[in-house]
Tab-separated table of C-alpha atoms in Angstrom:
chain	number	residue	atom	x	y	z
A	79	MET	CA	-0.101	-0.067	-0.333
A	80	ASN	CA	1.385	3.370	-1.031
A	81	MET	CA	2.166	6.371	0.582
A	82	ILE	CA	-0.805	8.411	-1.105
A	83	SER	CA	-3.696	5.872	-0.463
A	84	ALA	CA	-2.770	5.092	3.481
A	85	PRO	CA	-5.192	5.584	5.346
A	86	PRO	CA	-4.969	8.466	8.192
A	87	ARG	CA	-3.455	7.483	11.226
A	88	ALA	CA	-5.282	8.271	14.934
A	89	SER	CA	-4.599	11.768	16.138
A	90	THR	CA	-4.106	12.158	20.594
A	91	ARG	CA	-7.399	13.189	20.424
A	92	ASP	CA	-8.757	9.961	18.733
A	93	TRP	CA	-6.268	8.029	21.380
A	94	LEU	CA	-7.776	10.190	24.042
A	95	GLY	CA	-11.325	9.097	23.126
A	96	MET	CA	-10.268	5.250	22.887
A	97	ALA	CA	-9.536	5.551	26.944
A	98	VAL	CA	-12.745	7.371	27.913
A	99	LEU	CA	-14.588	4.630	25.511
A	100	VAL	CA	-12.812	1.556	27.342
A	101	LEU	CA	-14.682	2.490	31.003
A	102	PRO	CA	-18.175	1.950	29.501
A	103	ALA	CA	-17.051	-1.414	27.804
A	104	LEU	CA	-15.641	-2.338	31.065
A	105	LEU	CA	-18.409	-1.632	33.429
A	106	ALA	CA	-21.142	-2.967	30.956
A	107	SER	CA	-19.062	-6.477	31.509
A	108	MET	CA	-18.297	-6.163	35.152
A	109	ASP	CA	-22.453	-5.307	35.880
A	110	LEU	CA	-22.592	-9.284	34.683
A	111	SER	CA	-20.441	-10.479	37.762
A	112	VAL	CA	-20.237	-7.436	40.532
A	113	LEU	CA	-23.235	-8.987	42.303
A	114	PHE	CA	-21.300	-12.490	42.667
A	115	MET	CA	-19.721	-10.620	46.045
A	116	ALA	CA	-23.122	-9.333	47.297
A	117	SER	CA	-25.411	-11.871	47.029
A	118	PRO	CA	-25.157	-13.211	50.389
A	119	TRP	CA	-26.299	-9.411	51.415
A	120	ILE	CA	-28.817	-9.270	48.957
A	121	SER	CA	-30.086	-12.596	49.834
A	122	ALA	CA	-30.522	-11.504	53.646
A	123	ASP	CA	-31.582	-8.156	53.269
A	124	LEU	CA	-34.385	-9.041	50.448
A	125	ALA	CA	-35.187	-12.192	51.210
A	126	PRO	CA	-35.795	-13.114	47.056
A	127	THR	CA	-37.292	-16.690	46.532
A	128	ALA	CA	-34.243	-18.850	44.824
A	129	SER	CA	-36.023	-17.733	41.442
A	130	GLN	CA	-36.259	-14.271	42.271
A	131	HIS	CA	-32.490	-14.742	43.534
A	132	LEU	CA	-31.479	-15.838	39.677
A	133	TRP	CA	-33.608	-13.551	37.907
A	134	ILE	CA	-31.758	-10.470	39.806
A	135	MET	CA	-27.961	-12.294	38.773
A	136	ASP	CA	-28.970	-12.862	34.853
A	137	ILE	CA	-31.706	-10.657	34.087
A	138	TYR	CA	-29.034	-7.971	33.330
A	139	GLY	CA	-26.776	-9.874	30.746
A	140	PHE	CA	-30.185	-11.746	28.974
A	141	VAL	CA	-31.668	-8.093	28.351
A	142	MET	CA	-28.378	-6.940	27.247
A	143	ALA	CA	-27.688	-9.666	24.905
A	144	GLY	CA	-31.526	-9.480	23.369
A	145	LEU	CA	-30.624	-5.812	22.438
A	146	LEU	CA	-27.209	-5.477	21.596
A	147	ILE	CA	-27.805	-5.969	17.915
A	148	THR	CA	-30.794	-3.297	17.949
A	149	MET	CA	-28.712	-0.858	19.851
A	150	GLY	CA	-26.318	-1.408	17.431
A	151	SER	CA	-28.454	-0.962	14.378
A	152	VAL	CA	-30.187	2.057	16.571
A	153	GLY	CA	-26.623	3.547	16.833
A	154	ASP	CA	-26.459	3.697	13.137
A	155	ARG	CA	-29.467	5.649	12.581
A	156	ILE	CA	-29.190	8.523	15.372
A	157	GLY	CA	-25.667	8.837	15.622
A	158	ARG	CA	-23.123	6.546	17.704
A	159	ARG	CA	-21.681	9.141	19.939
A	160	LYS	CA	-25.452	10.124	20.768
A	161	LEU	CA	-26.529	6.895	21.444
A	162	LEU	CA	-23.662	6.426	24.041
A	163	LEU	CA	-24.820	9.413	26.121
A	164	ILE	CA	-28.045	8.334	26.314
A	165	GLY	CA	-27.154	4.814	27.133
A	166	ALA	CA	-24.722	7.002	30.213
A	167	VAL	CA	-27.967	8.296	31.606
A	168	ALA	CA	-29.833	5.356	31.297
A	169	PHE	CA	-27.438	3.247	32.985
A	170	SER	CA	-26.651	5.744	35.711
A	171	ALA	CA	-30.426	5.767	36.737
A	172	ALA	CA	-31.050	2.192	36.703
A	173	SER	CA	-28.006	2.427	38.852
A	174	LEU	CA	-29.571	4.478	41.163
A	175	LEU	CA	-32.562	2.881	40.995
A	176	ALA	CA	-30.536	-0.498	41.568
A	177	ALA	CA	-28.452	0.724	44.719
A	178	PHE	CA	-31.482	1.781	46.886
A	179	ALA	CA	-34.305	-1.413	45.959
A	180	SER	CA	-36.002	-2.241	48.846
A	181	SER	CA	-37.781	-5.380	47.569
A	182	PRO	CA	-36.508	-8.142	45.161
A	183	GLU	CA	-38.906	-7.072	42.293
A	184	THR	CA	-37.209	-3.332	42.092
A	185	LEU	CA	-34.166	-5.049	42.005
A	186	ILE	CA	-34.904	-7.142	38.800
A	187	ALA	CA	-36.352	-4.497	37.092
A	188	ALA	CA	-33.777	-2.249	37.661
A	189	ARG	CA	-30.956	-4.642	36.631
A	190	ALA	CA	-33.359	-5.144	33.098
A	191	LEU	CA	-32.754	-1.257	32.817
A	192	LEU	CA	-29.125	-1.632	33.351
A	193	GLY	CA	-29.188	-4.379	30.722
A	194	LEU	CA	-31.094	-2.041	28.126
A	195	GLY	CA	-28.426	0.617	29.305
A	196	GLY	CA	-25.410	-1.769	28.674
A	197	ALA	CA	-26.768	-2.724	25.400
A	198	THR	CA	-26.513	0.716	24.457
A	199	LEU	CA	-23.091	1.210	25.507
A	200	ALA	CA	-21.428	-1.987	24.497
A	201	PRO	CA	-21.626	-1.677	20.835
A	202	SER	CA	-21.514	2.381	20.738
A	203	THR	CA	-17.886	2.204	22.046
A	204	LEU	CA	-16.878	-0.325	19.631
A	205	SER	CA	-18.510	1.112	16.512
A	206	LEU	CA	-16.859	4.407	17.510
A	207	ILE	CA	-13.693	3.184	17.521
A	208	ARG	CA	-13.707	1.476	14.337
A	209	GLY	CA	-14.893	4.440	12.871
A	210	MET	CA	-12.079	6.764	14.963
A	211	PHE	CA	-9.134	3.725	14.046
A	212	LEU	CA	-8.706	4.077	9.913
A	213	ASP	CA	-5.076	2.136	9.761
A	214	GLU	CA	-5.654	-1.325	10.364
A	215	ASN	CA	-2.922	-1.919	12.455
A	216	GLN	CA	-3.973	0.982	14.997
A	217	ARG	CA	-7.336	-0.358	14.764
A	218	ARG	CA	-6.569	-4.092	15.706
A	219	THR	CA	-4.605	-2.453	18.976
A	220	ALA	CA	-7.789	-0.282	19.586
A	221	VAL	CA	-10.061	-3.576	19.624
A	222	GLY	CA	-8.025	-5.888	21.121
A	223	ILE	CA	-7.726	-3.136	24.307
A	224	TRP	CA	-11.487	-3.073	24.508
A	225	THR	CA	-11.703	-6.740	23.972
A	226	GLY	CA	-9.497	-6.801	26.772
A	227	ALA	CA	-11.619	-4.501	29.304
A	228	PHE	CA	-14.880	-6.236	28.093
A	229	THR	CA	-13.952	-9.767	28.668
A	230	GLY	CA	-11.403	-8.466	31.796
A	231	GLY	CA	-14.672	-7.197	33.043
A	232	ILE	CA	-16.286	-9.998	34.020
A	233	ALA	CA	-13.380	-11.296	35.976
A	234	VAL	CA	-12.933	-7.968	37.558
A	235	GLY	CA	-16.343	-7.437	38.843
A	236	PRO	CA	-16.353	-10.160	41.633
A	237	ILE	CA	-12.825	-8.298	43.106
A	238	VAL	CA	-14.769	-4.709	42.800
A	239	GLY	CA	-17.501	-6.386	44.528
A	240	GLY	CA	-15.155	-7.360	47.267
A	241	LEU	CA	-13.655	-4.244	48.129
A	242	LEU	CA	-16.591	-2.269	48.060
A	243	LEU	CA	-18.821	-4.496	50.543
A	244	GLU	CA	-15.791	-4.977	52.795
A	245	HIS	CA	-16.934	-1.014	53.585
A	246	PHE	CA	-20.149	-0.163	52.456
A	247	TRP	CA	-23.546	-1.877	52.012
A	248	TRP	CA	-24.212	-4.164	48.931
A	249	GLY	CA	-25.914	-0.864	46.907
A	250	SER	CA	-22.576	0.227	46.667
A	251	VAL	CA	-21.440	-1.973	43.668
A	252	PHE	CA	-23.877	-0.039	41.630
A	253	LEU	CA	-22.870	3.562	42.555
A	254	ILE	CA	-19.409	2.787	41.071
A	255	ASN	CA	-20.892	3.383	37.947
A	256	LEU	CA	-21.995	6.499	38.444
A	257	PRO	CA	-18.630	9.013	38.457
A	258	VAL	CA	-17.548	6.794	35.625
A	259	MET	CA	-21.030	7.950	33.578
A	260	LEU	CA	-20.441	11.098	34.740
A	261	LEU	CA	-16.786	11.469	33.300
A	262	LEU	CA	-18.099	10.123	29.982
A	263	LEU	CA	-20.866	12.477	29.796
A	264	MET	CA	-18.362	15.377	30.350
A	265	VAL	CA	-15.464	14.170	27.957
A	266	ALA	CA	-17.247	12.377	25.265
A	267	PRO	CA	-18.436	15.198	23.304
A	268	ILE	CA	-14.933	16.816	22.958
A	269	VAL	CA	-12.904	13.927	22.576
A	270	ILE	CA	-15.143	11.886	20.538
A	271	ARG	CA	-16.546	12.710	17.131
A	272	GLU	CA	-19.940	11.665	16.479
A	273	SER	CA	-20.539	8.716	13.231
A	274	ARG	CA	-22.909	7.279	11.840
A	275	ASP	CA	-24.320	5.069	9.145
A	276	PRO	CA	-24.985	7.238	5.822
A	277	ARG	CA	-27.412	4.659	4.526
A	278	PRO	CA	-28.736	3.017	7.070
A	279	GLY	CA	-31.983	1.830	5.695
A	280	ARG	CA	-35.318	1.766	7.784
A	281	PHE	CA	-35.181	-0.143	10.988
A	282	ASP	CA	-36.427	-3.332	11.675
A	283	LEU	CA	-38.606	-3.113	14.546
A	284	ILE	CA	-40.136	-6.615	14.146
A	285	GLY	CA	-36.945	-8.091	14.283
A	286	ALA	CA	-35.895	-6.487	17.292
A	287	GLY	CA	-38.946	-7.542	19.375
A	288	LEU	CA	-38.654	-11.037	18.080
A	289	SER	CA	-34.964	-11.539	19.098
A	290	LEU	CA	-35.631	-9.802	22.468
A	291	ALA	CA	-38.828	-12.247	22.876
A	292	ALA	CA	-37.177	-15.620	21.727
A	293	ILE	CA	-34.555	-14.882	24.336
A	294	LEU	CA	-36.481	-14.467	26.980
A	295	SER	CA	-39.243	-17.004	26.428
A	296	ALA	CA	-36.363	-19.389	25.704
A	297	ILE	CA	-34.850	-18.686	29.474
A	298	TYR	CA	-37.647	-18.408	31.235
A	299	GLY	CA	-38.847	-21.884	29.941
A	300	ILE	CA	-35.275	-23.171	30.628
A	301	LYS	CA	-34.862	-22.075	34.381
A	302	GLY	CA	-38.768	-23.278	34.754
A	303	VAL	CA	-37.033	-26.893	34.023
A	304	ALA	CA	-34.572	-26.822	36.035
A	305	GLU	CA	-36.249	-25.258	38.967
A	306	ASP	CA	-39.502	-27.696	39.123
A	307	GLY	CA	-39.252	-29.969	36.269
A	308	ALA	CA	-41.109	-30.236	32.999
A	309	GLY	CA	-44.088	-28.855	33.191
A	310	GLY	CA	-46.115	-27.309	30.794
A	311	THR	CA	-45.818	-23.908	31.429
A	312	SER	CA	-41.809	-24.112	30.725
A	313	ILE	CA	-42.104	-26.457	27.805
A	314	ALA	CA	-44.554	-24.084	26.080
A	315	ALA	CA	-42.413	-21.076	26.938
A	316	ILE	CA	-39.324	-22.980	25.305
A	317	ALA	CA	-41.472	-23.826	22.658
A	318	VAL	CA	-42.800	-20.408	22.178
A	319	GLY	CA	-38.906	-19.342	21.993
A	320	ILE	CA	-37.944	-21.462	19.461
A	321	LEU	CA	-40.877	-20.872	17.053
A	322	LEU	CA	-39.818	-16.925	17.876
A	323	ALA	CA	-36.499	-17.409	17.065
A	324	GLY	CA	-37.061	-19.132	13.910
A	325	LEU	CA	-39.435	-16.338	12.783
A	326	PHE	CA	-36.561	-13.743	13.248
A	327	VAL	CA	-34.387	-15.691	11.324
A	328	VAL	CA	-36.982	-16.021	8.362
A	329	ARG	CA	-37.459	-12.347	9.212
A	330	GLN	CA	-33.519	-11.164	8.796
A	331	ARG	CA	-33.267	-12.984	5.656
A	332	THR	CA	-36.344	-11.633	3.890
A	333	ALA	CA	-35.934	-8.259	5.208
A	334	ALA	CA	-34.779	-4.925	2.964
A	335	ASN	CA	-32.140	-3.970	5.938
A	336	PRO	CA	-31.716	-6.936	8.189
A	337	MET	CA	-30.290	-6.085	11.641
A	338	ILE	CA	-27.854	-9.469	10.992
A	339	ASP	CA	-26.389	-11.642	7.990
A	340	VAL	CA	-27.834	-14.721	9.533
A	341	ARG	CA	-25.865	-16.361	6.291
A	342	LEU	CA	-22.842	-16.313	7.824
A	343	PHE	CA	-24.085	-19.292	10.309
A	344	ALA	CA	-24.168	-21.418	6.561
A	345	ARG	CA	-20.338	-21.283	7.425
A	346	PRO	CA	-19.837	-24.161	9.774
A	347	SER	CA	-16.674	-22.684	11.385
A	348	PHE	CA	-18.095	-19.484	11.996
A	349	SER	CA	-20.990	-21.309	13.253
A	350	GLY	CA	-18.788	-23.157	15.637
A	351	SER	CA	-16.340	-20.278	16.453
A	352	ILE	CA	-19.654	-18.680	17.926
A	353	ILE	CA	-20.915	-20.793	19.697
A	354	ALA	CA	-17.444	-21.704	21.720
A	355	ASN	CA	-17.231	-18.129	22.323
A	356	ALA	CA	-20.292	-18.366	23.890
A	357	ILE	CA	-19.581	-21.490	25.785
A	358	VAL	CA	-16.195	-20.261	27.183
A	359	VAL	CA	-18.181	-17.203	28.729
A	360	PHE	CA	-20.975	-19.708	29.765
A	361	ALA	CA	-18.190	-21.536	31.919
A	362	THR	CA	-16.586	-18.476	33.617
A	363	ALA	CA	-19.855	-16.497	34.603
A	364	GLY	CA	-21.594	-19.727	35.827
A	365	MET	CA	-18.691	-21.008	37.735
A	366	GLY	CA	-17.860	-17.838	38.843
A	367	LEU	CA	-20.812	-16.861	41.077
A	368	LEU	CA	-21.501	-20.303	42.755
A	369	SER	CA	-17.584	-20.281	43.331
A	370	VAL	CA	-17.889	-17.076	45.201
A	371	THR	CA	-20.663	-17.798	46.919
A	372	PHE	CA	-19.253	-20.903	48.081
A	373	MET	CA	-16.167	-19.117	49.364
A	374	GLN	CA	-18.597	-16.866	51.449
A	375	THR	CA	-21.105	-18.842	52.711
A	376	VAL	CA	-19.547	-22.481	52.878
A	377	LEU	CA	-15.875	-21.397	53.553
A	378	GLY	CA	-16.629	-18.334	55.568
A	379	PHE	CA	-14.455	-15.671	54.040
A	380	ALA	CA	-15.419	-12.069	54.174
A	381	PRO	CA	-15.553	-10.361	50.627
A	382	VAL	CA	-12.156	-8.994	50.278
A	383	ALA	CA	-10.276	-11.916	51.541
A	384	ALA	CA	-12.532	-14.236	48.781
A	385	ALA	CA	-11.650	-11.373	46.165
A	386	LEU	CA	-8.111	-11.735	46.918
A	387	TRP	CA	-8.363	-15.462	46.566
A	388	MET	CA	-9.885	-14.874	42.912
A	389	LEU	CA	-6.857	-13.048	41.965
A	390	PRO	CA	-5.156	-16.404	40.670
A	391	THR	CA	-8.109	-17.064	38.707
A	392	VAL	CA	-7.590	-14.169	36.679
A	393	ALA	CA	-4.217	-14.547	36.292
A	394	GLY	CA	-5.108	-18.152	34.943
A	395	SER	CA	-6.920	-16.392	32.463
A	396	PHE	CA	-3.459	-14.025	31.147
A	397	VAL	CA	-1.468	-17.347	31.059
A	398	GLY	CA	-3.797	-19.002	28.916
A	399	VAL	CA	-4.019	-16.149	26.363
A	400	ALA	CA	-0.301	-16.187	26.579
A	401	ILE	CA	-0.101	-19.591	25.723
A	402	ALA	CA	-2.630	-19.914	22.672
A	403	SER	CA	-0.829	-16.657	21.036
A	404	LEU	CA	2.601	-18.833	21.295
A	405	LEU	CA	0.729	-22.010	20.132
A	406	ALA	CA	-1.317	-20.286	17.358
A	407	ARG	CA	1.128	-19.743	14.494
A	408	THR	CA	1.825	-23.631	14.973
A	409	ILE	CA	-1.219	-25.354	16.035
A	410	PRO	CA	-4.226	-25.891	13.924
A	411	PRO	CA	-6.980	-24.080	15.097
A	412	ALA	CA	-9.319	-26.630	15.680
A	413	ARG	CA	-6.793	-28.268	18.006
A	414	LEU	CA	-5.964	-25.630	19.762
A	415	VAL	CA	-9.459	-24.515	20.380
A	416	THR	CA	-10.541	-28.065	21.097
A	417	LEU	CA	-7.472	-28.505	23.790
A	418	GLY	CA	-8.398	-25.469	25.324
A	419	LEU	CA	-11.980	-26.353	25.766
A	420	LEU	CA	-10.897	-29.726	27.093
A	421	VAL	CA	-8.664	-27.832	30.026
A	422	ALA	CA	-11.347	-25.991	30.930
A	423	ALA	CA	-13.684	-28.889	31.173
A	424	THR	CA	-10.599	-30.574	33.363
A	425	GLY	CA	-11.026	-27.754	35.803
A	426	PHE	CA	-14.579	-28.334	35.976
A	427	ALA	CA	-14.077	-31.965	36.760
A	428	LEU	CA	-11.734	-31.044	39.496
A	429	VAL	CA	-13.940	-28.348	40.804
A	430	SER	CA	-16.527	-31.061	41.777
A	431	LEU	CA	-13.975	-32.532	44.292
A	432	VAL	CA	-14.298	-30.312	46.831
A	433	THR	CA	-16.231	-30.926	50.129
A	434	PRO	CA	-17.322	-28.326	52.458
A	435	ASP	CA	-14.335	-29.069	54.424
A	436	SER	CA	-11.806	-28.658	51.546
A	437	PRO	CA	-9.076	-26.230	51.851
A	438	VAL	CA	-9.840	-23.033	49.730
A	439	GLY	CA	-6.427	-23.916	47.953
A	440	LEU	CA	-8.164	-26.295	46.125
A	441	LEU	CA	-10.955	-24.886	44.842
A	442	ILE	CA	-8.927	-22.057	43.618
A	443	ALA	CA	-6.094	-24.527	41.772
A	444	ALA	CA	-9.246	-26.104	40.457
A	445	TYR	CA	-10.874	-22.812	39.057
A	446	SER	CA	-7.376	-21.595	37.985
A	447	VAL	CA	-7.171	-24.514	35.516
A	448	LEU	CA	-10.634	-23.874	34.081
A	449	THR	CA	-9.861	-20.125	33.586
A	450	LEU	CA	-6.600	-21.048	31.945
A	451	GLY	CA	-8.524	-22.989	29.316
A	452	VAL	CA	-11.070	-20.320	29.057
A	453	GLY	CA	-7.821	-18.143	28.028
A	454	MET	CA	-6.611	-20.414	25.289
A	455	THR	CA	-9.876	-20.778	23.714
A	456	ALA	CA	-11.342	-17.206	24.050
A	457	THR	CA	-8.237	-15.758	22.449
A	458	MET	CA	-8.475	-18.314	19.451
A	459	VAL	CA	-12.510	-17.541	18.843
A	460	THR	CA	-11.945	-14.415	18.895
A	461	SER	CA	-9.910	-14.030	15.699
A	462	LEU	CA	-11.624	-17.266	13.932
A	463	VAL	CA	-15.369	-15.422	14.118
A	464	LEU	CA	-13.330	-12.618	11.768
A	465	THR	CA	-11.128	-15.580	10.512
A	466	THR	CA	-14.102	-17.051	9.131
A	467	ALA	CA	-16.437	-14.201	8.210
A	468	PRO	CA	-15.988	-12.865	5.068
A	469	PRO	CA	-14.051	-9.643	5.188
A	470	GLU	CA	-16.896	-7.139	4.225
A	471	LYS	CA	-18.920	-8.569	7.080
A	472	ALA	CA	-16.287	-7.856	9.789
A	473	GLY	CA	-18.589	-5.458	11.746
A	474	ALA	CA	-21.955	-7.520	12.036
A	475	ALA	CA	-19.475	-10.831	12.609
A	476	SER	CA	-18.123	-8.378	15.992
A	477	ALA	CA	-21.773	-7.592	16.496
A	478	LEU	CA	-22.484	-11.428	17.008
A	479	ALA	CA	-19.266	-12.003	18.769
A	480	GLU	CA	-20.379	-9.392	21.564
A	481	THR	CA	-23.895	-11.057	21.487
A	482	SER	CA	-22.988	-14.527	22.160
A	483	SER	CA	-20.527	-13.680	24.673
A	484	GLU	CA	-23.467	-11.757	26.976
A	485	PHE	CA	-25.638	-14.331	26.252
A	486	GLY	CA	-23.428	-17.057	27.056
A	487	GLY	CA	-22.219	-14.974	30.393
A	488	ALA	CA	-25.938	-14.965	31.255
A	489	LEU	CA	-26.845	-18.601	30.078
A	490	GLY	CA	-24.010	-19.896	32.480
A	491	ILE	CA	-25.465	-17.765	35.439
A	492	ALA	CA	-29.212	-19.263	34.514
A	493	VAL	CA	-28.550	-22.941	34.040
A	494	LEU	CA	-25.428	-23.704	35.852
A	495	GLY	CA	-27.115	-21.334	39.093
A	496	THR	CA	-30.541	-22.772	38.596
A	497	LEU	CA	-29.104	-26.495	38.419
A	498	ALA	CA	-26.966	-25.639	41.700
A	499	GLY	CA	-30.360	-23.852	43.544
A	500	ALA	CA	-32.640	-26.954	42.337
A	501	THR	CA	-30.117	-29.589	44.184
A	502	TYR	CA	-29.785	-27.232	47.019
A	503	ARG	CA	-33.589	-27.138	47.351
A	504	ASN	CA	-34.198	-30.895	47.390
A	505	THR	CA	-31.298	-31.789	49.434
A	506	MET	CA	-32.534	-29.549	52.148
A	507	ALA	CA	-36.256	-30.474	51.612
A	508	ALA	CA	-35.269	-34.551	52.268
A	509	ASP	CA	-34.155	-33.833	56.298
A	510	PRO	CA	-35.573	-30.324	56.986
A	511	VAL	CA	-34.646	-28.609	60.170
A	512	PRO	CA	-38.333	-28.103	61.977
A	513	GLY	CA	-38.842	-24.623	61.933
A	514	THR	CA	-36.710	-23.392	59.301
A	515	GLU	CA	-38.605	-24.522	56.120
A	516	ALA	CA	-37.517	-21.369	54.510
A	517	ALA	CA	-33.728	-22.078	54.794
A	518	ALA	CA	-34.504	-24.514	52.176
A	519	ASP	CA	-34.732	-21.741	49.353
A	520	THR	CA	-31.718	-20.232	49.379
A	521	ILE	CA	-28.017	-20.550	51.125
A	522	GLY	CA	-28.362	-16.932	51.970
A	523	ALA	CA	-31.672	-17.390	53.814
A	524	ALA	CA	-30.126	-20.178	55.799
A	525	VAL	CA	-27.363	-18.135	57.343
A	526	ALA	CA	-29.681	-15.304	57.881
A	527	ILE	CA	-32.038	-17.595	60.152
A	528	ALA	CA	-29.373	-19.482	61.857
A	529	GLN	CA	-28.451	-15.960	63.263
A	530	GLU	CA	-32.130	-15.911	65.056
A	531	LEU	CA	-31.783	-19.777	66.521
A	532	PRO	CA	-29.891	-21.483	69.268
A	533	PRO	CA	-26.434	-22.662	68.991
A	534	GLU	CA	-27.364	-26.094	68.463
A	535	VAL	CA	-30.308	-25.555	66.012
A	536	ALA	CA	-28.207	-23.439	64.368
A	537	GLU	CA	-25.212	-25.556	63.854
A	538	ARG	CA	-27.438	-28.605	62.825
A	539	LEU	CA	-29.155	-25.998	59.947
A	540	LEU	CA	-25.489	-24.590	58.748
A	541	ARG	CA	-24.203	-28.251	58.364
A	542	ASP	CA	-26.734	-28.914	56.458
A	543	ALA	CA	-27.416	-26.328	54.240
A	544	PHE	CA	-23.253	-26.324	53.734
A	545	ASP	CA	-23.870	-30.300	52.865
A	546	ALA	CA	-26.553	-29.076	50.268
A	547	TYR	CA	-24.929	-26.127	48.546
A	548	THR	CA	-21.957	-28.227	48.040
A	549	HIS	CA	-23.712	-30.880	46.824
A	550	GLY	CA	-25.420	-28.280	44.191
A	551	PHE	CA	-22.031	-26.840	43.458
A	552	VAL	CA	-20.837	-30.337	42.514
A	553	VAL	CA	-23.691	-31.164	40.242
A	554	SER	CA	-23.171	-28.227	38.435
A	555	ALA	CA	-19.509	-28.443	37.872
A	556	ILE	CA	-20.056	-32.059	36.288
A	557	ALA	CA	-22.676	-30.675	34.192
A	558	GLY	CA	-20.509	-28.110	33.201
A	559	ALA	CA	-17.263	-30.437	32.608
A	560	VAL	CA	-19.822	-32.410	30.539
A	561	VAL	CA	-21.183	-29.432	28.231
A	562	LEU	CA	-17.374	-27.975	27.532
A	563	THR	CA	-16.493	-31.346	26.536
A	564	ALA	CA	-19.167	-31.109	24.251
A	565	ALA	CA	-18.214	-28.161	23.259
A	566	ALA	CA	-14.375	-29.366	22.658
A	567	VAL	CA	-15.930	-32.369	20.174
A	568	GLY	CA	-17.758	-29.891	18.441
A	569	ALA	CA	-15.030	-27.146	17.947
A	570	GLY	CA	-13.132	-30.157	16.655
A	571	ILE	CA	-15.359	-30.872	14.017
A	572	THR	CA	-16.500	-27.136	12.361
A	573	LEU	CA	-12.923	-25.603	12.706
A	574	ARG	CA	-11.247	-28.583	11.048
A	575	ASN	CA	-10.516	-26.585	7.894
A	576	VAL	CA	-9.600	-23.592	9.040
A	577	THR	CA	-5.570	-23.272	8.984
A	578	ALA	CA	-3.064	-21.495	11.404
A	579	GLN	CA	-1.813	-19.448	8.583
A	580	GLN	CA	-5.332	-17.850	7.745
A	581	VAL	CA	-5.920	-16.774	11.280
A	582	THR	CA	-2.302	-15.422	11.251
A	583	GLU	CA	-2.979	-13.511	8.239
A	584	ALA	CA	-6.133	-12.235	9.425
A	585	GLY	CA	-4.349	-10.719	12.296
A	586	GLY	CA	-1.658	-9.141	10.336
A	587	HIS	CA	-3.469	-8.014	6.961
């Protein structure tokens, strides 16, 4: 490429804008996991049912996943910077509502509104970065920094939550969003240029409604099956979700201005990459919630101590990224992704060995093996999503990758959390302590109730509750190992025709 046709390089203003845009990306993903540490406090304060507790944890991710592509399409039309600023206001208002929620229903509604705000922040930030960095090498660096912030937020969330909870009440994990959003509102108009699609076409309102309704219907049904068995309402909800998803696909194939190009999924390698991307976040988020709760309740760690113990698991992800980067040039992607998923599955299998009396080091070592495998896989599948899509579809492919990450994280919390919760309740119901029936709903409720009981009754209740929660934890870990092993086999098949050279060239073109 000669100097005349070389694209302009980013200015200092653009790099300052980049630094500002990383913050909302970090917060949007942090809010998927920041409640992990606050979970026992919320259970004790608001006394949600097991179902309400899971909706508090995962409604954010589902609403965000369901609206990411929609909001990206809105930003193309009204202006991405304008949407970003609207999202910052919405995110701030929802954070305030969540921080001072006085009932489970209010907190669930606030978390749903946070998901709406998060869905406006994430695609706006990435779209703006693409427009600010026209030089391919600079753009790759900028997108890499953004991706690190977006994926790293899930790991950082519990640590930030633990530090805040050591000094403040559980609502503080939401108030941390406010100064960052205020900074964004003040600085973004100065350092970030507005951008929009010059020919966006008509907005697909029907497609937007179908995508969100399909996700929420299917998840409502899946959670119902895990909690109460295959009842008529749950099966009907899943069927409605599948039907709406099918209608969404038909709509995208026939619409003049589709929100996503569903023809990308006709490529097995692209579909395999997207699914693997969702699966690794499924593993991280699902096991993150259960592990943090286990450390604080069963093992009795204070929030900051639990947060510090989680640091090696974050390091495991970075080591995995480094290993994958070293091996990517010589090992075919199918083998590397398969290896990463199998390492993560091994981590799940090791987690299933924990007991209420296990040293915390066993859990952290097992969890670090899991995050090592996740780090190896995440690096490769992010590259593969772009490698296996046509170059002119890079933007659509990135949006689908973001959506699959958020959906995978929320699904991990829903499925593994629901499975653990159902196992806990069934175990507690088999031999209840008289007069403590409410303790069978959640482990947080059991700990709160035990504080009001005579010592000998409290001791038995806590012993039974800790055994029951550990049983649910182990069952979920085994399920996670099975899911990741199946994903490893699927990745090996769908990615078998992608070469290491293709990935390298995609990263350096």
